[in-house]
Amino acid sequence: MEIQAEKGFAYRRITLLIFCLFLLGILPLQAAWANQDHSYHFGFKKSKNGRLPSITEEGFKHVIDRHGAVFLGDTTQKELYLTFDNGYENGYTPMILDTLHSRHVPAIFFVTGHYVKDQPELLKRMVAEGHLIGNHSWSHPDMSRISNEKIREELSKVKDAVAQVTGQKEMRYLRPPRGIFSDRMLGYSKELGYTNVFWSVAYMDWDVKRQRGWKYAYDQLMAQLHPGAVILLHSISKDNAEALGAFIDEAHKRGYVFKSLDQLPRTQTPPAAPSPAS
C-alpha cells in the first residue's frame, strides 16, 4: 500500500522538485514550467521484418516511462491488444463488433462526448459483449494546452456519461486526442486514475476520403505485426472494418492471442483520484 501511495504522489513530487530548483536558482521558473507543458506528438519507428518498434529516437520516451503510459505489451509473448478510436460513427462499428464477437476477440473503444451522446446503443453493445470503453476526452482538445481543471472536466464528463448509458462504473484507460500530450497532462491524468494508452501499430486509416480497399489495410497491419503490439485502428474506416476478420484469422494462424488491456502486464491498479481541492 505504501508503494502504491508513493506512485500516486509522483507527479506532485516532480512539481515540488521543479519549484525547489527554481528557488535555488538552478532552473528559471519559466523554463521549468515550459518543460512540464512542452507538447509532444506521439510517433514511433514502425516494426519491419519482425523487428520491434521503437520510441527511443522521438525525444519523449522518458516522459512515457515516468508516467507508466502504455506503448507496448510484453514483447516476449505473442499477444496483441486491439484498440479503436471512436470520435464519431460512420456506420462500420456494428460490422467491427460482429467480427470481434464471432471470433471471441476483446477490444477497447476510446470514445468522445459526441460518440457517447450519438451512439448509446452501440456503447451498450460494446459493454454487453465484453469490451472496454476508454476515455478519448469530451470535446477532443489538445490536452497539453488546457488546465488541470479542464482536463478533469473533459475526462469526468465522458466517464459519467458512459456510466449512465452502460453501467460501466470504472474507466481506467485514456487516449489523448491526436496523440498530443505533455509531462503535466500525463502526470495529472494518472493522478485521476488513468493509464494513458498509445500504440505500436498504426497506419493512416482515419481519412474517409482515402480508403484504398480491405487488402491495403490488411497488408499495413500484417507488415507491422509483432509480439506485444498495441494496435490503433479508427472505426470510421471502411477498409478496417472489411479487413479485420482476415487480419484476426491470420494473426491466430501465426500463433498470436488477442487480449484485453486489463490483461496487459504493465497495467497496474491506478491510484485513487485526488479530491477537487488537490
mmCIF file of C-alpha atoms in Angstrom:
data_model
loop_
_atom_site.group_PDB
_atom_site.id
_atom_site.type_symbol
_atom_site.label_atom_id
_atom_site.label_comp_id
_atom_site.label_asym_id
_atom_site.label_seq_id
_atom_site.Cartn_x
_atom_site.Cartn_y
_atom_site.Cartn_z
ATOM 1 C CA MET A 1 0.000 0.000 0.000
ATOM 2 C CA GLU A 2 2.870 2.355 0.776
ATOM 3 C CA ILE A 3 4.367 1.749 -2.680
ATOM 4 C CA GLN A 4 1.006 2.417 -4.322
ATOM 5 C CA ALA A 5 0.560 5.660 -2.410
ATOM 6 C CA GLU A 6 4.070 6.710 -3.378
ATOM 7 C CA LYS A 7 3.187 6.309 -7.054
ATOM 8 C CA GLY A 8 0.050 8.361 -6.554
ATOM 9 C CA PHE A 9 2.088 11.325 -5.356
ATOM 10 C CA ALA A 10 4.828 11.064 -8.005
ATOM 11 C CA TYR A 11 3.529 13.957 -10.079
ATOM 12 C CA ARG A 12 3.336 16.226 -7.023
ATOM 13 C CA ARG A 13 6.906 15.382 -6.075
ATOM 14 C CA ILE A 14 8.069 16.281 -9.579
ATOM 15 C CA THR A 15 6.259 19.610 -9.275
ATOM 16 C CA LEU A 16 7.890 20.235 -5.879
ATOM 17 C CA LEU A 17 11.303 19.379 -7.277
ATOM 18 C CA ILE A 18 10.883 21.867 -10.104
ATOM 19 C CA PHE A 19 9.857 24.550 -7.619
ATOM 20 C CA CYS A 20 12.870 23.811 -5.394
ATOM 21 C CA LEU A 21 15.225 24.041 -8.370
ATOM 22 C CA PHE A 22 13.668 27.396 -9.151
ATOM 23 C CA LEU A 23 14.182 28.633 -5.554
ATOM 24 C CA LEU A 24 17.828 27.539 -5.674
ATOM 25 C CA GLY A 25 18.308 29.421 -8.913
ATOM 26 C CA ILE A 26 19.230 26.259 -10.769
ATOM 27 C CA LEU A 27 16.245 26.371 -13.101
ATOM 28 C CA PRO A 28 14.421 29.510 -14.255
ATOM 29 C CA LEU A 29 10.702 29.277 -13.441
ATOM 30 C CA GLN A 30 9.592 29.944 -16.999
ATOM 31 C CA ALA A 31 11.848 27.191 -18.324
ATOM 32 C CA ALA A 32 10.700 24.791 -15.584
ATOM 33 C CA TRP A 33 7.019 25.109 -16.375
ATOM 34 C CA ALA A 34 7.638 25.277 -20.125
ATOM 35 C CA ASN A 35 9.369 21.904 -19.863
ATOM 36 C CA GLN A 36 6.421 20.452 -17.981
ATOM 37 C CA ASP A 37 3.976 21.807 -20.558
ATOM 38 C CA HIS A 38 6.019 21.022 -23.657
ATOM 39 C CA SER A 39 3.722 19.392 -26.219
ATOM 40 C CA TYR A 40 4.731 16.078 -27.739
ATOM 41 C CA HIS A 41 3.081 14.389 -30.702
ATOM 42 C CA PHE A 42 3.271 10.632 -30.312
ATOM 43 C CA GLY A 43 5.170 8.902 -33.059
ATOM 44 C CA PHE A 44 7.274 5.764 -33.337
ATOM 45 C CA LYS A 45 9.631 3.812 -35.550
ATOM 46 C CA LYS A 46 7.471 1.116 -37.096
ATOM 47 C CA SER A 47 8.112 -2.594 -36.843
ATOM 48 C CA LYS A 48 9.572 -4.043 -40.030
ATOM 49 C CA ASN A 49 10.605 -7.596 -40.859
ATOM 50 C CA GLY A 50 9.810 -8.737 -37.349
ATOM 51 C CA ARG A 51 11.919 -6.095 -35.601
ATOM 52 C CA LEU A 52 10.263 -4.374 -32.670
ATOM 53 C CA PRO A 53 9.025 -0.782 -32.991
ATOM 54 C CA SER A 54 10.812 1.927 -31.043
ATOM 55 C CA ILE A 55 10.283 5.357 -29.480
ATOM 56 C CA THR A 56 13.911 5.830 -28.433
ATOM 57 C CA GLU A 57 14.537 8.488 -31.084
ATOM 58 C CA GLU A 58 11.348 10.514 -30.540
ATOM 59 C CA GLY A 59 12.544 12.573 -27.571
ATOM 60 C CA PHE A 60 9.734 11.682 -25.176
ATOM 61 C CA LYS A 61 10.447 8.113 -24.023
ATOM 62 C CA HIS A 62 11.451 9.362 -20.562
ATOM 63 C CA VAL A 63 8.069 11.097 -20.187
ATOM 64 C CA ILE A 64 6.136 7.998 -21.305
ATOM 65 C CA ASP A 65 8.116 5.785 -18.930
ATOM 66 C CA ARG A 66 7.883 8.161 -15.966
ATOM 67 C CA HIS A 67 4.086 8.143 -16.012
ATOM 68 C CA GLY A 68 3.577 4.469 -16.846
ATOM 69 C CA ALA A 69 1.918 5.150 -20.199
ATOM 70 C CA VAL A 70 1.393 2.160 -22.483
ATOM 71 C CA PHE A 71 3.169 1.824 -25.813
ATOM 72 C CA LEU A 72 3.943 -1.895 -25.899
ATOM 73 C CA GLY A 73 2.788 -5.021 -24.150
ATOM 74 C CA ASP A 74 5.017 -7.973 -23.296
ATOM 75 C CA THR A 75 7.252 -8.306 -26.347
ATOM 76 C CA THR A 76 8.324 -11.814 -25.296
ATOM 77 C CA GLN A 77 4.789 -13.107 -25.839
ATOM 78 C CA LYS A 78 2.684 -13.370 -28.987
ATOM 79 C CA GLU A 79 -0.047 -11.189 -27.543
ATOM 80 C CA LEU A 80 -1.994 -8.427 -29.308
ATOM 81 C CA TYR A 81 -4.202 -5.624 -27.990
ATOM 82 C CA LEU A 82 -6.856 -4.156 -30.289
ATOM 83 C CA THR A 83 -7.783 -0.525 -29.652
ATOM 84 C CA PHE A 84 -10.256 1.593 -31.624
ATOM 85 C CA ASP A 85 -10.717 5.370 -31.627
ATOM 86 C CA ASN A 86 -14.400 6.340 -31.947
ATOM 87 C CA GLY A 87 -14.792 10.074 -32.456
ATOM 88 C CA TYR A 88 -17.981 9.698 -34.464
ATOM 89 C CA GLU A 89 -19.927 6.866 -36.058
ATOM 90 C CA ASN A 90 -19.523 6.209 -39.777
ATOM 91 C CA GLY A 91 -21.614 3.060 -39.990
ATOM 92 C CA TYR A 92 -18.849 0.478 -39.550
ATOM 93 C CA THR A 93 -18.743 -0.185 -35.810
ATOM 94 C CA PRO A 94 -21.580 -2.768 -35.937
ATOM 95 C CA MET A 95 -19.587 -4.739 -38.516
ATOM 96 C CA ILE A 96 -16.469 -4.453 -36.352
ATOM 97 C CA LEU A 97 -18.395 -5.701 -33.325
ATOM 98 C CA ASP A 98 -19.834 -8.591 -35.351
ATOM 99 C CA THR A 99 -16.310 -9.628 -36.356
ATOM 100 C CA LEU A 100 -14.965 -9.408 -32.823
ATOM 101 C CA HIS A 101 -17.937 -11.330 -31.439
ATOM 102 C CA SER A 102 -17.706 -14.155 -33.968
ATOM 103 C CA ARG A 103 -14.013 -14.639 -33.193
ATOM 104 C CA HIS A 104 -14.230 -14.088 -29.422
ATOM 105 C CA VAL A 105 -11.700 -11.235 -29.544
ATOM 106 C CA PRO A 106 -11.718 -8.425 -26.934
ATOM 107 C CA ALA A 107 -11.039 -4.780 -27.719
ATOM 108 C CA ILE A 108 -11.226 -1.320 -26.215
ATOM 109 C CA PHE A 109 -13.100 1.585 -27.791
ATOM 110 C CA PHE A 110 -11.902 5.086 -26.923
ATOM 111 C CA VAL A 111 -14.907 7.386 -27.206
ATOM 112 C CA THR A 112 -15.560 11.127 -27.244
ATOM 113 C CA GLY A 113 -18.513 13.035 -25.839
ATOM 114 C CA HIS A 114 -20.082 13.249 -29.279
ATOM 115 C CA TYR A 115 -19.970 9.484 -29.639
ATOM 116 C CA VAL A 116 -21.484 8.897 -26.213
ATOM 117 C CA LYS A 117 -24.406 11.202 -26.973
ATOM 118 C CA ASP A 118 -24.900 9.953 -30.520
ATOM 119 C CA GLN A 119 -24.475 6.169 -30.142
ATOM 120 C CA PRO A 120 -25.781 4.929 -26.770
ATOM 121 C CA GLU A 121 -26.948 1.599 -28.202
ATOM 122 C CA LEU A 122 -23.526 0.802 -29.626
ATOM 123 C CA LEU A 123 -21.943 1.651 -26.279
ATOM 124 C CA LYS A 124 -24.320 -0.747 -24.545
ATOM 125 C CA ARG A 125 -23.439 -3.442 -27.056
ATOM 126 C CA MET A 126 -19.691 -2.929 -26.522
ATOM 127 C CA VAL A 127 -20.029 -3.491 -22.789
ATOM 128 C CA ALA A 128 -22.532 -6.344 -23.151
ATOM 129 C CA GLU A 129 -20.103 -8.190 -25.419
ATOM 130 C CA GLY A 130 -17.193 -7.835 -23.011
ATOM 131 C CA HIS A 131 -15.279 -4.922 -24.471
ATOM 132 C CA LEU A 132 -13.800 -1.995 -22.584
ATOM 133 C CA ILE A 133 -14.726 1.628 -23.180
ATOM 134 C CA GLY A 134 -11.904 4.117 -22.772
ATOM 135 C CA ASN A 135 -11.750 7.891 -22.492
ATOM 136 C CA HIS A 136 -10.892 9.959 -25.561
ATOM 137 C CA SER A 137 -11.999 13.254 -23.911
ATOM 138 C CA TRP A 138 -15.343 15.034 -24.235
ATOM 139 C CA SER A 139 -14.516 17.575 -26.957
ATOM 140 C CA HIS A 140 -11.236 16.210 -28.428
ATOM 141 C CA PRO A 141 -8.990 19.149 -27.419
ATOM 142 C CA ASP A 142 -5.215 19.403 -27.349
ATOM 143 C CA MET A 143 -4.913 18.246 -23.742
ATOM 144 C CA SER A 144 -1.381 19.561 -23.390
ATOM 145 C CA ARG A 145 -2.767 23.113 -23.727
ATOM 146 C CA ILE A 146 -5.646 23.053 -21.271
ATOM 147 C CA SER A 147 -5.591 23.469 -17.484
ATOM 148 C CA ASN A 148 -5.745 20.628 -14.994
ATOM 149 C CA GLU A 149 -9.261 21.731 -14.095
ATOM 150 C CA LYS A 150 -10.308 21.477 -17.732
ATOM 151 C CA ILE A 151 -8.608 18.081 -18.073
ATOM 152 C CA ARG A 152 -10.634 16.838 -15.117
ATOM 153 C CA GLU A 153 -13.833 18.201 -16.658
ATOM 154 C CA GLU A 154 -13.149 16.667 -20.082
ATOM 155 C CA LEU A 155 -12.489 13.227 -18.619
ATOM 156 C CA SER A 156 -15.181 13.240 -15.940
ATOM 157 C CA LYS A 157 -17.916 14.108 -18.432
ATOM 158 C CA VAL A 158 -17.074 11.100 -20.603
ATOM 159 C CA LYS A 159 -16.720 8.722 -17.665
ATOM 160 C CA ASP A 160 -20.003 9.831 -16.066
ATOM 161 C CA ALA A 161 -21.937 9.764 -19.349
ATOM 162 C CA VAL A 162 -20.677 6.268 -20.243
ATOM 163 C CA ALA A 163 -21.577 5.022 -16.760
ATOM 164 C CA GLN A 164 -25.081 6.431 -17.126
ATOM 165 C CA VAL A 165 -25.583 4.756 -20.515
ATOM 166 C CA THR A 166 -23.870 1.397 -19.935
ATOM 167 C CA GLY A 167 -23.415 0.891 -16.221
ATOM 168 C CA GLN A 168 -19.628 0.723 -16.659
ATOM 169 C CA LYS A 169 -18.567 2.426 -13.439
ATOM 170 C CA GLU A 170 -14.808 2.298 -13.914
ATOM 171 C CA MET A 171 -12.840 3.958 -16.691
ATOM 172 C CA ARG A 172 -9.139 3.268 -16.391
ATOM 173 C CA TYR A 173 -7.714 3.999 -19.825
ATOM 174 C CA LEU A 174 -7.174 7.261 -21.689
ATOM 175 C CA ARG A 175 -6.029 8.012 -25.202
ATOM 176 C CA PRO A 176 -5.045 11.671 -25.616
ATOM 177 C CA PRO A 177 -6.710 13.178 -28.704
ATOM 178 C CA ARG A 178 -4.438 13.112 -31.754
ATOM 179 C CA GLY A 179 -1.707 11.586 -29.607
ATOM 180 C CA ILE A 180 -0.723 15.015 -28.247
ATOM 181 C CA PHE A 181 0.488 15.061 -24.645
ATOM 182 C CA SER A 182 2.751 16.774 -22.129
ATOM 183 C CA ASP A 183 4.533 15.777 -18.937
ATOM 184 C CA ARG A 184 1.905 17.639 -16.911
ATOM 185 C CA MET A 185 -1.027 16.137 -18.786
ATOM 186 C CA LEU A 186 0.229 12.560 -18.363
ATOM 187 C CA GLY A 187 1.022 13.166 -14.704
ATOM 188 C CA TYR A 188 -2.304 14.744 -13.836
ATOM 189 C CA SER A 189 -4.413 12.210 -15.728
ATOM 190 C CA LYS A 190 -2.511 9.464 -13.918
ATOM 191 C CA GLU A 191 -3.472 11.117 -10.636
ATOM 192 C CA LEU A 192 -7.079 10.933 -11.801
ATOM 193 C CA GLY A 193 -6.675 7.170 -12.112
ATOM 194 C CA TYR A 194 -5.909 6.767 -15.818
ATOM 195 C CA THR A 195 -3.335 4.758 -17.720
ATOM 196 C CA ASN A 196 -2.545 6.586 -20.953
ATOM 197 C CA VAL A 197 -2.580 4.240 -23.942
ATOM 198 C CA PHE A 198 -0.575 4.959 -27.088
ATOM 199 C CA TRP A 199 0.195 2.380 -29.793
ATOM 200 C CA SER A 200 2.880 0.388 -31.608
ATOM 201 C CA VAL A 201 0.956 -0.485 -34.794
ATOM 202 C CA ALA A 202 -0.872 2.134 -36.855
ATOM 203 C CA TYR A 203 -1.301 3.482 -40.362
ATOM 204 C CA MET A 204 -3.130 6.417 -41.972
ATOM 205 C CA ASP A 205 -6.617 4.979 -41.728
ATOM 206 C CA TRP A 206 -8.628 7.970 -40.473
ATOM 207 C CA ASP A 207 -9.142 9.779 -43.787
ATOM 208 C CA VAL A 208 -12.508 8.539 -45.067
ATOM 209 C CA LYS A 209 -11.791 10.070 -48.472
ATOM 210 C CA ARG A 210 -8.642 7.988 -48.942
ATOM 211 C CA GLN A 211 -9.819 4.437 -48.328
ATOM 212 C CA ARG A 212 -7.857 2.023 -50.524
ATOM 213 C CA GLY A 213 -9.620 -1.288 -50.031
ATOM 214 C CA TRP A 214 -9.507 -4.005 -47.380
ATOM 215 C CA LYS A 215 -6.314 -5.573 -48.757
ATOM 216 C CA TYR A 216 -4.377 -2.354 -48.222
ATOM 217 C CA ALA A 217 -5.454 -2.199 -44.585
ATOM 218 C CA TYR A 218 -4.682 -5.888 -44.112
ATOM 219 C CA ASP A 219 -1.213 -5.515 -45.613
ATOM 220 C CA GLN A 220 -0.438 -2.472 -43.470
ATOM 221 C CA LEU A 221 -1.327 -4.340 -40.291
ATOM 222 C CA MET A 222 0.428 -7.579 -41.178
ATOM 223 C CA ALA A 223 3.618 -5.743 -42.140
ATOM 224 C CA GLN A 224 3.852 -4.278 -38.642
ATOM 225 C CA LEU A 225 2.776 -7.327 -36.644
ATOM 226 C CA HIS A 226 4.980 -8.031 -33.631
ATOM 227 C CA PRO A 227 4.697 -9.562 -30.140
ATOM 228 C CA GLY A 228 3.091 -7.298 -27.562
ATOM 229 C CA ALA A 229 1.563 -4.991 -30.171
ATOM 230 C CA VAL A 230 -0.917 -2.301 -29.139
ATOM 231 C CA ILE A 231 -2.866 -1.778 -32.372
ATOM 232 C CA LEU A 232 -4.554 1.537 -33.171
ATOM 233 C CA LEU A 233 -7.488 1.459 -35.594
ATOM 234 C CA HIS A 234 -10.130 4.057 -36.389
ATOM 235 C CA SER A 235 -13.660 2.699 -36.556
ATOM 236 C CA ILE A 236 -14.671 5.184 -39.251
ATOM 237 C CA SER A 237 -12.524 3.317 -41.785
ATOM 238 C CA LYS A 238 -14.365 1.061 -44.234
ATOM 239 C CA ASP A 239 -11.056 -0.641 -45.007
ATOM 240 C CA ASN A 240 -10.523 -1.529 -41.356
ATOM 241 C CA ALA A 241 -13.999 -2.963 -40.946
ATOM 242 C CA GLU A 242 -13.621 -5.151 -44.034
ATOM 243 C CA ALA A 243 -10.037 -6.264 -43.251
ATOM 244 C CA LEU A 244 -10.483 -7.007 -39.557
ATOM 245 C CA GLY A 245 -11.703 -10.598 -39.897
ATOM 246 C CA ALA A 246 -8.893 -11.628 -42.242
ATOM 247 C CA PHE A 247 -6.329 -9.900 -40.033
ATOM 248 C CA ILE A 248 -7.543 -11.661 -36.877
ATOM 249 C CA ASP A 249 -7.670 -15.039 -38.628
ATOM 250 C CA GLU A 250 -4.129 -14.718 -39.978
ATOM 251 C CA ALA A 251 -2.772 -13.488 -36.656
ATOM 252 C CA HIS A 252 -4.336 -16.549 -34.990
ATOM 253 C CA LYS A 253 -2.723 -18.806 -37.601
ATOM 254 C CA ARG A 254 0.642 -17.274 -36.710
ATOM 255 C CA GLY A 255 0.133 -18.121 -33.064
ATOM 256 C CA TYR A 256 -0.990 -14.736 -31.744
ATOM 257 C CA VAL A 257 -3.574 -14.304 -28.991
ATOM 258 C CA PHE A 258 -5.742 -11.192 -28.620
ATOM 259 C CA LYS A 259 -6.073 -9.895 -25.065
ATOM 260 C CA SER A 260 -7.865 -7.143 -23.183
ATOM 261 C CA LEU A 261 -5.929 -4.145 -21.877
ATOM 262 C CA ASP A 262 -6.908 -5.350 -18.406
ATOM 263 C CA GLN A 263 -4.548 -8.275 -19.059
ATOM 264 C CA LEU A 264 -1.645 -6.055 -20.080
ATOM 265 C CA PRO A 265 1.360 -6.876 -17.853
ATOM 266 C CA ARG A 266 2.427 -3.223 -17.495
ATOM 267 C CA THR A 267 -1.045 -2.098 -16.435
ATOM 268 C CA GLN A 268 -1.317 -1.627 -12.689
ATOM 269 C CA THR A 269 -4.159 -0.640 -10.405
ATOM 270 C CA PRO A 270 -4.229 3.180 -10.604
ATOM 271 C CA PRO A 271 -4.134 5.367 -7.504
ATOM 272 C CA ALA A 272 -7.325 6.830 -6.107
ATOM 273 C CA ALA A 273 -8.438 10.044 -7.784
ATOM 274 C CA PRO A 274 -7.476 13.218 -5.863
ATOM 275 C CA SER A 275 -10.108 15.496 -4.392
ATOM 276 C CA PRO A 276 -11.134 18.578 -6.401
ATOM 277 C CA ALA A 277 -9.141 20.744 -3.999
ATOM 278 C CA SER A 278 -5.867 18.950 -4.780
#
